[in-house]
mmCIF file of C-alpha atoms in Angstrom:
data_model
loop_
_atom_site.group_PDB
_atom_site.id
_atom_site.type_symbol
_atom_site.label_atom_id
_atom_site.label_comp_id
_atom_site.label_asym_id
_atom_site.label_seq_id
_atom_site.Cartn_x
_atom_site.Cartn_y
_atom_site.Cartn_z
ATOM 1 C CA MET A 1 19.012 70.871 -70.524
ATOM 2 C CA SER A 2 18.569 68.693 -73.610
ATOM 3 C CA VAL A 3 15.625 69.002 -75.997
ATOM 4 C CA LYS A 4 14.322 65.590 -74.857
ATOM 5 C CA SER A 5 14.311 66.719 -71.218
ATOM 6 C CA ARG A 6 12.532 69.940 -72.104
ATOM 7 C CA ILE A 7 9.804 68.078 -73.992
ATOM 8 C CA LEU A 8 9.316 65.664 -71.097
ATOM 9 C CA PHE A 9 9.034 68.463 -68.547
ATOM 10 C CA VAL A 10 6.580 70.314 -70.806
ATOM 11 C CA ILE A 11 4.420 67.150 -70.954
ATOM 12 C CA ILE A 12 4.591 66.776 -67.167
ATOM 13 C CA GLY A 13 3.711 70.453 -66.739
ATOM 14 C CA CYS A 14 0.767 70.106 -69.134
ATOM 15 C CA VAL A 15 -0.597 67.093 -67.241
ATOM 16 C CA PHE A 16 -0.272 69.011 -63.955
ATOM 17 C CA LEU A 17 -2.121 72.025 -65.386
ATOM 18 C CA CYS A 18 -4.787 69.786 -66.976
ATOM 19 C CA ALA A 19 -5.411 67.968 -63.671
ATOM 20 C CA LEU A 20 -5.561 71.242 -61.758
ATOM 21 C CA GLY A 21 -7.691 72.984 -64.414
ATOM 22 C CA SER A 22 -10.181 70.137 -64.845
ATOM 23 C CA GLY A 23 -10.482 69.775 -61.066
ATOM 24 C CA TYR A 24 -11.157 73.487 -60.670
ATOM 25 C CA ALA A 25 -13.628 73.544 -63.594
ATOM 26 C CA LEU A 26 -15.533 70.551 -62.197
ATOM 27 C CA PHE A 27 -15.572 72.089 -58.720
ATOM 28 C CA HIS A 28 -16.822 75.439 -60.077
ATOM 29 C CA TYR A 29 -19.474 73.735 -62.253
ATOM 30 C CA LYS A 30 -20.814 71.605 -59.403
ATOM 31 C CA LYS A 31 -20.834 74.493 -56.943
ATOM 32 C CA GLN A 32 -22.611 76.788 -59.428
ATOM 33 C CA ARG A 33 -25.166 74.113 -60.339
ATOM 34 C CA PHE A 34 -25.853 73.560 -56.647
ATOM 35 C CA LEU A 35 -26.298 77.306 -55.978
ATOM 36 C CA ASN A 36 -28.547 77.823 -59.039
ATOM 37 C CA ALA A 37 -30.758 74.858 -58.161
ATOM 38 C CA LYS A 38 -30.996 76.057 -54.571
ATOM 39 C CA ALA A 39 -32.043 79.569 -55.699
ATOM 40 C CA ASP A 40 -34.660 78.197 -58.146
ATOM 41 C CA VAL A 41 -36.169 75.902 -55.549
ATOM 42 C CA ALA A 42 -36.249 78.631 -52.898
ATOM 43 C CA GLU A 43 -38.043 80.935 -55.356
ATOM 44 C CA ALA A 44 -40.584 78.247 -56.246
ATOM 45 C CA ALA A 45 -41.079 77.295 -52.571
ATOM 46 C CA ALA A 46 -41.917 80.885 -51.666
ATOM 47 C CA LYS A 47 -44.863 80.805 -54.087
ATOM 48 C CA LEU A 48 -46.411 77.641 -52.631
ATOM 49 C CA PRO A 49 -49.399 77.770 -50.238
ATOM 50 C CA ALA A 50 -48.806 76.932 -46.559
ATOM 51 C CA SER A 51 -50.803 73.660 -46.906
ATOM 52 C CA ALA A 52 -48.118 72.348 -49.298
ATOM 53 C CA LYS A 53 -45.936 71.625 -46.281
ATOM 54 C CA ASP A 54 -48.138 68.762 -45.057
ATOM 55 C CA GLY A 55 -47.102 65.999 -47.474
ATOM 56 C CA ALA A 56 -48.944 62.713 -47.898
ATOM 57 C CA LYS A 57 -51.274 61.774 -45.038
ATOM 58 C CA PRO A 58 -50.615 59.577 -43.205
ATOM 59 C CA PRO A 59 -46.866 59.614 -43.855
ATOM 60 C CA HIS A 60 -44.809 56.411 -43.955
ATOM 61 C CA VAL A 61 -43.348 56.188 -40.464
ATOM 62 C CA ARG A 62 -41.102 53.526 -38.969
ATOM 63 C CA GLY A 63 -40.232 53.595 -35.276
ATOM 64 C CA SER A 64 -41.757 54.687 -32.015
ATOM 65 C CA SER A 65 -44.410 57.426 -32.006
ATOM 66 C CA SER A 66 -42.860 58.736 -28.760
ATOM 67 C CA ALA A 67 -39.354 59.009 -30.262
ATOM 68 C CA THR A 68 -37.444 62.173 -29.409
ATOM 69 C CA VAL A 69 -35.858 62.468 -32.826
ATOM 70 C CA THR A 70 -37.681 62.411 -36.150
ATOM 71 C CA LEU A 71 -35.558 61.764 -39.209
ATOM 72 C CA GLU A 72 -37.371 62.599 -42.436
ATOM 73 C CA GLU A 73 -35.887 61.507 -45.731
ATOM 74 C CA PHE A 74 -36.796 62.725 -49.198
ATOM 75 C CA GLY A 75 -35.733 59.821 -51.357
ATOM 76 C CA ASP A 76 -35.787 58.393 -54.855
ATOM 77 C CA PHE A 77 -35.581 54.622 -55.352
ATOM 78 C CA GLN A 78 -33.389 54.965 -58.444
ATOM 79 C CA CYS A 79 -30.865 57.432 -57.031
ATOM 80 C CA PRO A 80 -27.545 55.671 -56.243
ATOM 81 C CA PRO A 81 -26.643 57.744 -53.135
ATOM 82 C CA CYS A 82 -30.160 57.066 -51.735
ATOM 83 C CA GLY A 83 -29.526 53.361 -52.177
ATOM 84 C CA ASP A 84 -26.132 53.634 -50.518
ATOM 85 C CA LEU A 85 -27.702 55.565 -47.662
ATOM 86 C CA SER A 86 -30.547 53.099 -47.080
ATOM 87 C CA GLY A 87 -28.234 50.623 -45.317
ATOM 88 C CA VAL A 88 -26.710 53.415 -43.228
ATOM 89 C CA LEU A 89 -30.163 54.578 -42.132
ATOM 90 C CA GLN A 90 -31.275 51.065 -41.209
ATOM 91 C CA LYS A 91 -28.200 50.717 -39.002
ATOM 92 C CA LEU A 92 -28.972 54.114 -37.464
ATOM 93 C CA GLU A 93 -32.518 52.984 -36.647
ATOM 94 C CA GLN A 94 -31.113 49.877 -34.943
ATOM 95 C CA ASP A 95 -28.556 51.927 -32.998
ATOM 96 C CA TYR A 96 -31.060 54.427 -31.611
ATOM 97 C CA GLY A 97 -34.090 52.118 -31.217
ATOM 98 C CA THR A 98 -37.097 53.860 -29.706
ATOM 99 C CA GLN A 99 -35.328 57.224 -29.608
ATOM 100 C CA LEU A 100 -35.555 57.590 -33.391
ATOM 101 C CA ARG A 101 -38.531 57.723 -35.742
ATOM 102 C CA PHE A 102 -37.951 57.502 -39.500
ATOM 103 C CA VAL A 103 -40.260 59.132 -42.048
ATOM 104 C CA PHE A 104 -39.894 58.472 -45.763
ATOM 105 C CA ARG A 105 -41.106 60.997 -48.336
ATOM 106 C CA GLN A 106 -41.345 60.324 -52.047
ATOM 107 C CA PHE A 107 -39.216 62.594 -54.197
ATOM 108 C CA PRO A 108 -38.669 60.772 -57.535
ATOM 109 C CA MET A 109 -36.320 62.828 -59.678
ATOM 110 C CA PRO A 110 -37.301 63.364 -63.349
ATOM 111 C CA MET A 111 -33.796 62.430 -64.515
ATOM 112 C CA HIS A 112 -34.291 58.874 -63.219
ATOM 113 C CA LEU A 113 -36.444 57.155 -65.815
ATOM 114 C CA HIS A 114 -38.016 54.539 -63.549
ATOM 115 C CA ALA A 115 -38.033 56.405 -60.231
ATOM 116 C CA MET A 116 -41.691 57.438 -60.526
ATOM 117 C CA GLU A 117 -42.797 53.895 -61.333
ATOM 118 C CA ALA A 118 -40.859 52.582 -58.330
ATOM 119 C CA ALA A 119 -42.404 55.273 -56.110
ATOM 120 C CA ARG A 120 -45.860 54.188 -57.302
ATOM 121 C CA ALA A 121 -44.981 50.547 -56.647
ATOM 122 C CA SER A 122 -43.963 51.358 -53.069
ATOM 123 C CA GLU A 123 -47.159 53.373 -52.510
ATOM 124 C CA ALA A 124 -49.275 50.585 -54.008
ATOM 125 C CA ALA A 125 -47.555 48.149 -51.643
ATOM 126 C CA GLY A 126 -48.279 50.632 -48.846
ATOM 127 C CA LEU A 127 -52.002 50.357 -49.569
ATOM 128 C CA GLN A 128 -51.621 46.678 -48.617
ATOM 129 C CA GLU A 129 -49.600 47.548 -45.488
ATOM 130 C CA ARG A 130 -46.316 46.509 -47.128
ATOM 131 C CA PHE A 131 -44.683 49.889 -47.772
ATOM 132 C CA TRP A 132 -41.524 49.348 -45.716
ATOM 133 C CA GLU A 133 -40.959 45.836 -47.029
ATOM 134 C CA MET A 134 -41.229 47.181 -50.585
ATOM 135 C CA HIS A 135 -39.046 50.201 -49.702
ATOM 136 C CA ASP A 136 -36.277 47.909 -48.420
ATOM 137 C CA LEU A 137 -36.649 45.487 -51.322
ATOM 138 C CA LEU A 138 -36.429 48.267 -53.937
ATOM 139 C CA TYR A 139 -33.184 49.535 -52.440
ATOM 140 C CA GLN A 140 -31.735 46.047 -51.968
ATOM 141 C CA ASN A 141 -32.423 45.272 -55.634
ATOM 142 C CA ARG A 142 -31.521 48.720 -56.950
ATOM 143 C CA PHE A 143 -28.928 47.308 -59.331
ATOM 144 C CA ALA A 144 -31.402 44.908 -60.917
ATOM 145 C CA TRP A 145 -34.865 46.356 -61.550
ATOM 146 C CA PRO A 146 -33.827 49.722 -63.143
ATOM 147 C CA ARG A 147 -31.772 47.784 -65.729
ATOM 148 C CA SER A 148 -34.530 45.341 -66.622
ATOM 149 C CA HIS A 149 -36.018 45.509 -70.135
ATOM 150 C CA ASP A 150 -39.444 45.357 -68.448
ATOM 151 C CA VAL A 151 -39.196 47.360 -65.227
ATOM 152 C CA ARG A 152 -42.904 47.087 -64.453
ATOM 153 C CA ALA A 153 -42.754 43.279 -64.607
ATOM 154 C CA ASP A 154 -39.775 43.351 -62.221
ATOM 155 C CA LEU A 155 -41.632 45.603 -59.781
ATOM 156 C CA ILE A 156 -44.630 43.263 -59.906
ATOM 157 C CA GLY A 157 -42.240 40.360 -59.298
ATOM 158 C CA LEU A 158 -40.909 42.111 -56.181
ATOM 159 C CA ALA A 159 -44.466 42.703 -54.963
ATOM 160 C CA LYS A 160 -45.292 39.041 -55.576
ATOM 161 C CA SER A 161 -42.278 37.966 -53.499
ATOM 162 C CA LEU A 162 -43.795 39.910 -50.575
ATOM 163 C CA GLY A 163 -47.083 38.040 -50.873
ATOM 164 C CA ILE A 164 -48.930 41.108 -52.125
ATOM 165 C CA ASP A 165 -52.229 40.770 -54.012
ATOM 166 C CA VAL A 166 -50.776 41.468 -57.466
ATOM 167 C CA ASP A 167 -54.041 42.312 -59.253
ATOM 168 C CA ARG A 168 -54.845 44.983 -56.695
ATOM 169 C CA PHE A 169 -51.212 46.147 -56.679
ATOM 170 C CA GLU A 170 -51.248 46.728 -60.452
ATOM 171 C CA LYS A 171 -54.511 48.660 -60.253
ATOM 172 C CA ASP A 172 -53.252 50.708 -57.296
ATOM 173 C CA MET A 173 -50.037 51.646 -59.103
ATOM 174 C CA ASN A 174 -52.160 53.611 -61.588
ATOM 175 C CA SER A 175 -54.646 54.889 -59.039
ATOM 176 C CA GLN A 176 -55.322 58.528 -58.325
ATOM 177 C CA GLN A 177 -54.752 57.912 -54.611
ATOM 178 C CA VAL A 178 -51.170 56.767 -55.210
ATOM 179 C CA LYS A 179 -50.430 59.631 -57.613
ATOM 180 C CA GLU A 180 -51.815 62.159 -55.128
ATOM 181 C CA ARG A 181 -49.715 60.787 -52.260
ATOM 182 C CA ILE A 182 -46.528 61.114 -54.319
ATOM 183 C CA ALA A 183 -47.499 64.597 -55.520
ATOM 184 C CA ALA A 184 -48.206 65.654 -51.924
ATOM 185 C CA ASP A 185 -44.768 64.461 -50.762
ATOM 186 C CA GLN A 186 -43.106 66.212 -53.697
ATOM 187 C CA LEU A 187 -44.963 69.415 -52.867
ATOM 188 C CA ARG A 188 -43.825 69.169 -49.258
ATOM 189 C CA GLY A 189 -40.290 68.655 -50.481
ATOM 190 C CA ARG A 190 -40.420 71.709 -52.720
ATOM 191 C CA SER A 191 -41.913 73.830 -49.942
ATOM 192 C CA LEU A 192 -38.915 72.847 -47.791
ATOM 193 C CA GLY A 193 -36.412 73.641 -50.533
ATOM 194 C CA VAL A 194 -35.625 70.049 -51.532
ATOM 195 C CA ASP A 195 -33.914 70.077 -54.919
ATOM 196 C CA ARG A 196 -32.233 66.653 -55.076
ATOM 197 C CA THR A 197 -32.058 63.368 -53.255
ATOM 198 C CA PRO A 198 -31.302 62.182 -50.676
ATOM 199 C CA ILE A 199 -32.184 65.110 -48.417
ATOM 200 C CA LEU A 200 -32.596 64.470 -44.714
ATOM 201 C CA PHE A 201 -34.216 66.539 -42.006
ATOM 202 C CA ILE A 202 -33.675 65.881 -38.320
ATOM 203 C CA ASN A 203 -36.443 67.413 -36.219
ATOM 204 C CA GLY A 204 -37.136 69.766 -39.119
ATOM 205 C CA ARG A 205 -33.530 70.862 -39.636
ATOM 206 C CA GLU A 206 -31.963 70.033 -42.994
ATOM 207 C CA LEU A 207 -28.691 68.133 -42.774
ATOM 208 C CA PRO A 208 -25.788 69.183 -44.989
ATOM 209 C CA VAL A 209 -24.775 66.602 -47.621
ATOM 210 C CA SER A 210 -21.418 66.227 -45.871
ATOM 211 C CA ALA A 211 -23.281 64.752 -42.861
ATOM 212 C CA LEU A 212 -24.958 61.963 -44.851
ATOM 213 C CA ASN A 213 -22.654 59.235 -43.575
ATOM 214 C CA PRO A 214 -22.495 57.142 -40.384
ATOM 215 C CA PRO A 215 -20.420 59.532 -38.217
ATOM 216 C CA GLY A 216 -22.255 62.621 -39.508
ATOM 217 C CA LEU A 217 -25.690 61.113 -38.884
ATOM 218 C CA HIS A 218 -24.754 59.848 -35.430
ATOM 219 C CA ALA A 219 -23.484 63.303 -34.516
ATOM 220 C CA ALA A 220 -26.677 64.938 -35.825
ATOM 221 C CA VAL A 221 -28.970 62.519 -33.937
ATOM 222 C CA ASP A 222 -26.904 62.889 -30.739
ATOM 223 C CA GLU A 223 -27.130 66.654 -31.053
ATOM 224 C CA ALA A 224 -30.919 66.453 -31.516
ATOM 225 C CA LEU A 225 -31.185 64.159 -28.474
ATOM 226 C CA THR A 226 -29.196 66.480 -26.225
ATOM 227 C CA ALA A 227 -31.099 69.528 -27.470
ATOM 228 C CA LYS A 228 -34.377 68.044 -26.173
ATOM 229 C CA MET B 1 16.207 32.357 -79.942
ATOM 230 C CA SER B 2 19.631 33.116 -78.459
ATOM 231 C CA THR B 3 20.086 34.436 -74.912
ATOM 232 C CA THR B 4 21.481 37.715 -76.294
ATOM 233 C CA SER B 5 18.402 38.405 -78.407
ATOM 234 C CA GLN B 6 16.093 37.475 -75.481
ATOM 235 C CA VAL B 7 17.867 40.036 -73.299
ATOM 236 C CA ALA B 8 17.605 42.605 -76.106
ATOM 237 C CA ASP B 9 13.824 41.964 -76.422
ATOM 238 C CA ALA B 10 13.362 42.288 -72.683
ATOM 239 C CA THR B 11 15.320 45.549 -72.621
ATOM 240 C CA ARG B 12 13.152 46.935 -75.432
ATOM 241 C CA ALA B 13 10.015 46.023 -73.408
ATOM 242 C CA ARG B 14 11.025 48.252 -70.493
ATOM 243 C CA PRO B 15 10.101 51.639 -72.036
ATOM 244 C CA THR B 16 6.734 50.151 -73.046
ATOM 245 C CA LEU B 17 6.173 49.055 -69.444
ATOM 246 C CA TYR B 18 6.952 52.561 -68.185
ATOM 247 C CA VAL B 19 4.624 54.136 -70.754
ATOM 248 C CA THR B 20 1.939 51.697 -69.521
ATOM 249 C CA ALA B 21 2.699 52.810 -65.962
ATOM 250 C CA ALA B 22 2.319 56.462 -67.029
ATOM 251 C CA VAL B 23 -1.069 55.746 -68.638
ATOM 252 C CA LEU B 24 -2.215 53.846 -65.522
ATOM 253 C CA SER B 25 -1.139 56.797 -63.377
ATOM 254 C CA LEU B 26 -3.272 59.116 -65.505
ATOM 255 C CA ILE B 27 -6.324 56.903 -64.887
ATOM 256 C CA GLY B 28 -5.600 56.969 -61.151
ATOM 257 C CA LEU B 29 -5.086 60.747 -61.307
ATOM 258 C CA ALA B 30 -8.481 61.311 -63.005
ATOM 259 C CA ASP B 31 -10.203 59.081 -60.418
ATOM 260 C CA SER B 32 -8.558 60.893 -57.500
ATOM 261 C CA VAL B 33 -9.239 64.378 -58.885
ATOM 262 C CA TYR B 34 -12.929 63.479 -59.283
ATOM 263 C CA LEU B 35 -13.124 62.172 -55.698
ATOM 264 C CA THR B 36 -11.301 65.239 -54.372
ATOM 265 C CA VAL B 37 -13.827 67.534 -56.071
ATOM 266 C CA GLU B 38 -16.775 65.490 -54.721
ATOM 267 C CA HIS B 39 -15.254 65.721 -51.237
ATOM 268 C CA LEU B 40 -14.683 69.474 -51.458
ATOM 269 C CA VAL B 41 -18.156 70.201 -52.882
ATOM 270 C CA GLY B 42 -19.637 68.046 -50.121
ATOM 271 C CA GLU B 43 -21.412 65.630 -52.455
ATOM 272 C CA ASN B 44 -21.509 61.873 -52.058
ATOM 273 C CA ALA B 45 -20.507 60.116 -55.262
ATOM 274 C CA GLY B 46 -22.950 57.296 -55.965
ATOM 275 C CA CYS B 47 -21.775 53.732 -56.467
ATOM 276 C CA VAL B 48 -22.849 51.737 -59.509
ATOM 277 C CA VAL B 49 -21.171 48.370 -58.895
ATOM 278 C CA ALA B 50 -20.203 48.241 -55.200
ATOM 279 C CA ARG B 51 -22.724 49.388 -52.617
ATOM 280 C CA GLY B 52 -20.931 51.463 -50.068
ATOM 281 C CA CYS B 53 -19.939 54.859 -51.460
ATOM 282 C CA ALA B 54 -21.756 56.753 -48.685
ATOM 283 C CA GLU B 55 -20.154 54.611 -45.968
ATOM 284 C CA VAL B 56 -16.626 54.714 -47.405
ATOM 285 C CA LEU B 57 -16.391 58.247 -48.816
ATOM 286 C CA GLY B 58 -18.198 59.719 -45.826
ATOM 287 C CA SER B 59 -16.158 57.859 -43.219
ATOM 288 C CA ASN B 60 -13.415 59.257 -41.012
ATOM 289 C CA TYR B 61 -10.932 57.318 -43.138
ATOM 290 C CA ALA B 62 -11.718 59.473 -46.207
ATOM 291 C CA SER B 63 -9.592 62.323 -44.890
ATOM 292 C CA ILE B 64 -6.639 63.070 -42.674
ATOM 293 C CA GLY B 65 -7.722 66.129 -40.740
ATOM 294 C CA PRO B 66 -8.967 68.637 -43.301
ATOM 295 C CA LEU B 67 -7.037 66.934 -46.116
ATOM 296 C CA PRO B 68 -9.027 64.507 -48.295
ATOM 297 C CA ILE B 69 -7.178 61.226 -48.867
ATOM 298 C CA ALA B 70 -8.171 61.504 -52.540
ATOM 299 C CA LEU B 71 -6.046 64.666 -52.810
ATOM 300 C CA ILE B 72 -3.005 62.822 -51.434
ATOM 301 C CA GLY B 73 -3.784 60.065 -53.948
ATOM 302 C CA ALA B 74 -3.942 62.596 -56.806
ATOM 303 C CA LEU B 75 -0.542 63.946 -55.813
ATOM 304 C CA ALA B 76 0.934 60.430 -55.627
ATOM 305 C CA TYR B 77 -0.477 59.516 -59.063
ATOM 306 C CA PHE B 78 0.884 62.729 -60.568
ATOM 307 C CA ILE B 79 4.374 62.023 -59.199
ATOM 308 C CA ALA B 80 4.096 58.397 -60.390
ATOM 309 C CA PHE B 81 3.138 59.668 -63.866
ATOM 310 C CA SER B 82 6.116 62.036 -63.962
ATOM 311 C CA LEU B 83 8.579 59.369 -62.791
ATOM 312 C CA ALA B 84 7.201 56.724 -65.191
ATOM 313 C CA LEU B 85 7.454 59.116 -68.118
ATOM 314 C CA LEU B 86 11.044 60.045 -67.253
ATOM 315 C CA ALA B 87 11.917 56.385 -66.674
ATOM 316 C CA ALA B 88 10.514 55.528 -70.118
ATOM 317 C CA PHE B 89 13.124 57.899 -71.566
ATOM 318 C CA ASP B 90 16.063 56.383 -69.719
ATOM 319 C CA TYR B 91 16.253 58.521 -66.606
ATOM 320 C CA ARG B 92 17.592 55.636 -64.515
ATOM 321 C CA ARG B 93 17.305 57.334 -61.129
ATOM 322 C CA CYS B 94 13.563 57.843 -61.672
ATOM 323 C CA GLU B 95 13.098 54.078 -62.011
ATOM 324 C CA LEU B 96 14.196 53.579 -58.410
ATOM 325 C CA PHE B 97 12.059 56.458 -57.107
ATOM 326 C CA LEU B 98 9.060 55.098 -59.024
ATOM 327 C CA LEU B 99 9.550 51.660 -57.507
ATOM 328 C CA LEU B 100 9.739 53.111 -53.998
ATOM 329 C CA LEU B 101 6.672 55.291 -54.597
ATOM 330 C CA VAL B 102 4.471 52.502 -55.984
ATOM 331 C CA GLN B 103 5.482 50.243 -53.098
ATOM 332 C CA ALA B 104 4.341 52.913 -50.641
ATOM 333 C CA MET B 105 1.129 53.401 -52.660
ATOM 334 C CA PHE B 106 0.563 49.647 -52.660
ATOM 335 C CA ALA B 107 0.946 49.505 -48.867
ATOM 336 C CA VAL B 108 -1.555 52.367 -48.391
ATOM 337 C CA THR B 109 -3.965 50.745 -50.874
ATOM 338 C CA LEU B 110 -3.754 47.452 -49.013
ATOM 339 C CA TRP B 111 -4.471 49.211 -45.729
ATOM 340 C CA LEU B 112 -7.455 51.052 -47.255
ATOM 341 C CA LEU B 113 -8.831 47.805 -48.687
ATOM 342 C CA LEU B 114 -8.555 46.160 -45.257
ATOM 343 C CA VAL B 115 -10.338 49.134 -43.683
ATOM 344 C CA GLN B 116 -13.152 48.822 -46.252
ATOM 345 C CA ALA B 117 -13.436 45.068 -45.769
ATOM 346 C CA PHE B 118 -13.093 44.713 -41.989
ATOM 347 C CA VAL B 119 -13.874 48.098 -40.437
ATOM 348 C CA LEU B 120 -16.433 49.739 -42.712
ATOM 349 C CA HIS B 121 -17.790 46.506 -44.245
ATOM 350 C CA ALA B 122 -18.395 48.447 -47.455
ATOM 351 C CA PHE B 123 -16.582 49.097 -50.710
ATOM 352 C CA CYS B 124 -16.761 52.016 -53.128
ATOM 353 C CA ASP B 125 -16.334 51.827 -56.910
ATOM 354 C CA TYR B 126 -13.833 54.655 -57.140
ATOM 355 C CA CYS B 127 -11.656 53.222 -54.372
ATOM 356 C CA LEU B 128 -11.674 49.788 -56.014
ATOM 357 C CA LEU B 129 -10.671 51.362 -59.343
ATOM 358 C CA SER B 130 -7.821 53.161 -57.625
ATOM 359 C CA ALA B 131 -6.756 49.919 -55.902
ATOM 360 C CA ALA B 132 -6.742 48.071 -59.239
ATOM 361 C CA VAL B 133 -4.647 50.850 -60.837
ATOM 362 C CA THR B 134 -2.139 50.773 -57.966
ATOM 363 C CA VAL B 135 -1.816 46.979 -58.132
ATOM 364 C CA LEU B 136 -1.194 47.144 -61.898
ATOM 365 C CA LEU B 137 1.301 49.988 -61.379
ATOM 366 C CA THR B 138 3.176 47.892 -58.824
ATOM 367 C CA VAL B 139 3.245 44.876 -61.137
ATOM 368 C CA THR B 140 4.486 47.047 -64.022
ATOM 369 C CA ALA B 141 7.241 48.732 -61.981
ATOM 370 C CA LEU B 142 8.375 45.426 -60.445
ATOM 371 C CA THR B 143 8.440 43.654 -63.818
ATOM 372 C CA SER B 144 10.537 46.424 -65.256
ATOM 373 C CA GLN B 145 12.999 46.187 -62.365
ATOM 374 C CA ILE B 146 13.248 42.393 -62.731
ATOM 375 C CA ILE B 147 14.020 42.807 -66.450
ATOM 376 C CA ARG B 148 16.655 45.405 -65.598
ATOM 377 C CA SER B 149 18.352 43.227 -63.004
ATOM 378 C CA ARG B 150 18.795 40.339 -65.468
#
């Protein structure tokens, strides 16, 4: 074998090892981070009082009160997978109609700079009976408002487009009531071991991340329906 | 410029095209390795530009049995990289294999794009990046073959 051939095969070998090594390192890092976060959250959840499980009252519910299946989501308006999932969940609600009830819980992640402000905006809209409209609008416009140089002005603009009383909305965004509702949902999340978003529970059972897609969710809802 | 010097210029361009193909394959390889890891960890990669990562990456089309499609893609990109590199250094037989491989990759990419557009009605960033890389790879390999056949 010539020197040129040897060099080429060494390069090819190096690329193979790099691809394999970086893939393994990334896999190991992600798995470890997931396990550590899970352990930390479980430890913290064990120290919380039993009342922490209640969450904000009343919760934001969409769907029939007599539905057999309750799907509870812990979401963050600035998290990309939550945004991707919002369309999937809307389709799921349409597919199952009165058999499915959807509950949304606030779980803004600290790493998302504007998630808390968006959560407050949705709660402030909720105080004017427009929570779900604001929820849908925040996800539909998720590529616009987080990138704005004035996020608050964008959120107010969204509220205005829904015909919300803007003066009251602005006041409510900073109100204690709104902050307490978000804190209560976060506390419920922590008591249930929620460490990231989106996390979904079907009739109180946490779904694995691998099920957060149309076939996985349909299978989980069907299973919950047949279990009843 | 005379016809002889034009042919000489075109011949000199061929190694550059294959080096470009090798670099493109590396981009595709990195994309596929990332998606394979996300699939194996069980996480859903979030989209930034397109809006359907959950729908596409979580669909039945994302794997063949237990095998993630991204892993097959990673393997194809690695082989494409190897063939392009060898072709850049005058291993003539590799040029033909590369052309056949990228044509197969192009066909699969086209099928996956149709699935995203008409079955899933959603696109994912990483899949679109991979599609763009495959299209460029095909153009590069075809151009090189056209130059050779002149």
